[in-house]
């Protein structure tokens, strides 16, 4: 869970600051600079809790002082595309052993999504990231025509049960589920989530940071609900609204649950 | 047109093989040409439960590898007409099952049989995947406890995404819930989930409830599918389930703790 907290903190809020170069000549309170750092890469071949934990503990026991809050990049390039990875769990394990995952590289769409939910951005694959192209020096402004595909609607409607081990994501829209969402299943949307049946798994709305996203369900029995990174886990949910029809929304940083 | 029915569960030891033997035998008893295939390569025990272990010469893997033809490997049941068993190999592992190989054998069997029952191994790995891949229907065997229900839920997700029907976007695999080893006394004491609990979580149609019964063990010790013991509660419950599978509408029984009346006590009803 602390990964989610981290995710929340990582939503950088820019406030007034003093003492930067830029502050001297403009309103700006910071300046972005490119730089190169050498990082440790954790190359993942497959992921399940037990074998990852075993490998980590044996790696770390051979060099106990090596990892001390060491940032690492998780490379998924050699990991099977259909290997579901719970990055929240993985992140917790890593931090137990002194490693702090900061980004993922490679990986399938589903894996990247799951990484995204855990607050881990993705880097381009190794071959591309080694050399970044220099911008053409003598053109001040490059005008390019970009074709953007605008879908008529990005909403997704699911009519069959979402089962344990399954993950469904509605990028760029709402997710509507007309059947139960099982414990062990995960549903995500950039927009709102509606479940017209019991919600027993994990539901994450506004995963790209939309604070106005909401979650609606017919019966609250969830393992976790989250809006834009602000979450509540099962034990926080088991109050008077347990098994009731509810809506969940953000008020500031507070996730508020109320009867429908 | 042959129907392929997988008997699956995720969790081990919940009664898949017992169920495959009972349902396969039941369908054959009702006059349908039926074969039961043991997909549990390496751990075969369908032949033990069917009591034909001494007649095994060739097995499923031999047929896949072209080392024997189907008719050499299929064992005809001695008690029930229309029933054959395709045993698993004990010396190989599950990697011996290839998708092409399984498809070839099933395609050939479909020409002769009305029903092909696939007894799946436990787990969600290769063996279980091969057993369900070509299925038209699935009997999901579940015990009334949380871990079994969770595994069944997982299997249901896989049935709807990783089968041939799912991949081709055809009508999905038809799902049936079979609750086995059900003990109404223990449900009443709150030690087990009730039928209603399980139905609510899995939300698929209930094919039957098979009570926890001594008859199952004694039948398997004799190498007899329990459905042939038509005096027993489990045998009758399996017979009901077969009828429902064939489309009959029958009320569920054995759902509540038996309050034994004087008559049944006097005459030793089971
Ligand atoms: N209704 C029942 N009442 C009592 N015992 C039962 C019942 N059903 C199954 N059993 C017992 O449970 C055990 C496991 O049954 P079975 O071999 O059919 O399970 P399985 O799911 O095929 O196991 P595996 O996953 O190992 O293949 C056996 O000892 C069997 O006798
Ligand atoms: Mg078995």
PDB file of C-alpha atoms in Angstrom, chain A residues 82 161-166 180 182-184 198 200 221 223 243, chain B residues 150 152-154 156-158 160-162 175 200-204:
ATOM      1  CA  UNK A  82       0.941 -12.358 -20.163  1.00  0.00           C
ATOM      2  CA  UNK A 161     -18.566 -11.309 -14.713  1.00  0.00           C
ATOM      3  CA  UNK A 162     -15.021 -10.074 -14.180  1.00  0.00           C
ATOM      4  CA  UNK A 163     -13.294 -13.031 -12.567  1.00  0.00           C
ATOM      5  CA  UNK A 164     -10.406 -13.441 -10.163  1.00  0.00           C
ATOM      6  CA  UNK A 165      -7.120 -12.845 -11.986  1.00  0.00           C
ATOM      7  CA  UNK A 166      -8.692 -10.725 -14.715  1.00  0.00           C
ATOM      8  CA  UNK A 180     -20.212  -9.029 -10.508  1.00  0.00           C
ATOM      9  CA  UNK A 182     -14.911 -10.998  -8.198  1.00  0.00           C
ATOM     10  CA  UNK A 183     -12.425 -10.813  -5.386  1.00  0.00           C
ATOM     11  CA  UNK A 184      -9.025 -10.981  -7.037  1.00  0.00           C
ATOM     12  CA  UNK A 198     -21.526  -6.587  -6.285  1.00  0.00           C
ATOM     13  CA  UNK A 200     -15.759  -7.593  -4.642  1.00  0.00           C
ATOM     14  CA  UNK A 221     -17.700  -5.577  -0.969  1.00  0.00           C
ATOM     15  CA  UNK A 223     -10.860  -5.260  -1.688  1.00  0.00           C
ATOM     16  CA  UNK A 243     -22.771  -4.397   1.044  1.00  0.00           C
TER      17      UNK A 243
ATOM     18  CA  UNK B 150     -11.848 -18.578  -5.513  1.00  0.00           C
ATOM     19  CA  UNK B 152     -13.317 -21.871  -9.581  1.00  0.00           C
ATOM     20  CA  UNK B 153     -13.815 -18.170 -10.175  1.00  0.00           C
ATOM     21  CA  UNK B 154     -10.361 -17.990 -11.672  1.00  0.00           C
ATOM     22  CA  UNK B 156     -14.266 -19.356 -15.100  1.00  0.00           C
ATOM     23  CA  UNK B 157     -12.257 -16.337 -16.181  1.00  0.00           C
ATOM     24  CA  UNK B 158      -9.870 -18.551 -18.109  1.00  0.00           C
ATOM     25  CA  UNK B 160     -14.086 -17.172 -21.051  1.00  0.00           C
ATOM     26  CA  UNK B 161     -10.767 -15.949 -22.384  1.00  0.00           C
ATOM     27  CA  UNK B 162      -8.365 -18.770 -23.213  1.00  0.00           C
ATOM     28  CA  UNK B 175     -20.767 -23.144 -17.693  1.00  0.00           C
ATOM     29  CA  UNK B 200     -23.941 -15.738  -5.370  1.00  0.00           C
ATOM     30  CA  UNK B 201     -20.185 -15.505  -5.726  1.00  0.00           C
ATOM     31  CA  UNK B 202     -19.821 -17.497  -8.940  1.00  0.00           C
ATOM     32  CA  UNK B 203     -23.149 -16.536 -10.505  1.00  0.00           C
ATOM     33  CA  UNK B 204     -23.402 -19.420 -12.970  1.00  0.00           C
TER      34      UNK B 204
END
